[in-house]
Amino acid sequence: MKRTEMAMFTRSGSRMTSVNEKTGRTKWANVEETVATARRVKEVVRKLTKI
């Protein structure tokens, strides 16, 4: 995700509230999770492209 998309996603709390109610986590925790997963995906892609 791009930074602008991330900012838009955090601003639109309505999208995240449903997820937060189920998991009981804060919005920021979810944002950090998505960022962490995005980094993992990028790392995997880099490894695959190098081979």
CSV table of C-alpha atoms in Angstrom, one decimal:
chain,number,residue,atom,x,y,z
A,1,MET,CA,0.0,0.0,0.0
A,2,LYS,CA,1.1,3.5,-0.7
A,3,ARG,CA,1.4,6.0,2.2
A,4,THR,CA,-1.5,8.1,0.8
A,5,GLU,CA,-3.7,5.0,0.7
A,6,MET,CA,-2.6,4.1,4.3
A,7,ALA,CA,-3.6,7.7,5.4
A,8,MET,CA,-7.0,7.4,3.7
A,9,PHE,CA,-7.6,4.0,5.3
A,10,THR,CA,-6.8,5.3,8.8
A,11,ARG,CA,-9.0,8.3,8.3
A,12,SER,CA,-12.0,6.3,7.3
A,13,GLY,CA,-12.6,4.7,10.7
A,14,SER,CA,-15.9,3.2,9.5
A,15,ARG,CA,-14.1,0.5,7.6
A,16,MET,CA,-12.0,-0.5,10.5
A,17,THR,CA,-14.6,-0.4,13.3
A,18,SER,CA,-16.2,-3.7,12.3
A,19,VAL,CA,-12.8,-5.4,12.4
A,20,ASN,CA,-12.0,-3.7,15.7
A,21,GLU,CA,-15.2,-4.9,17.3
A,22,LYS,CA,-14.5,-8.5,16.4
A,23,THR,CA,-10.9,-8.5,17.5
A,24,GLY,CA,-11.1,-6.0,20.2
A,25,ARG,CA,-7.9,-4.3,19.0
A,26,THR,CA,-7.2,-0.7,18.5
A,27,LYS,CA,-7.1,0.9,15.1
A,28,TRP,CA,-3.4,1.6,15.3
A,29,ALA,CA,-2.6,-2.1,16.1
A,30,ASN,CA,-4.4,-3.1,12.9
A,31,VAL,CA,-2.5,-0.4,10.9
A,32,GLU,CA,0.8,-1.7,12.2
A,33,GLU,CA,-0.2,-5.2,11.3
A,34,THR,CA,-1.1,-4.3,7.7
A,35,VAL,CA,2.2,-2.4,7.4
A,36,ALA,CA,4.2,-5.4,8.8
A,37,THR,CA,2.5,-7.8,6.4
A,38,ALA,CA,3.1,-5.4,3.5
A,39,ARG,CA,6.8,-5.4,4.3
A,40,ARG,CA,6.9,-9.2,4.5
A,41,VAL,CA,5.3,-9.4,1.1
A,42,LYS,CA,7.8,-6.9,-0.4
A,43,GLU,CA,10.7,-8.9,1.1
A,44,VAL,CA,9.4,-12.1,-0.4
A,45,VAL,CA,9.0,-10.4,-3.8
A,46,ARG,CA,12.6,-9.1,-3.7
A,47,LYS,CA,13.9,-12.6,-2.9
A,48,LEU,CA,11.9,-14.1,-5.8
A,49,THR,CA,13.1,-11.5,-8.2
A,50,LYS,CA,16.7,-12.0,-7.3
A,51,ILE,CA,16.6,-15.8,-8.0
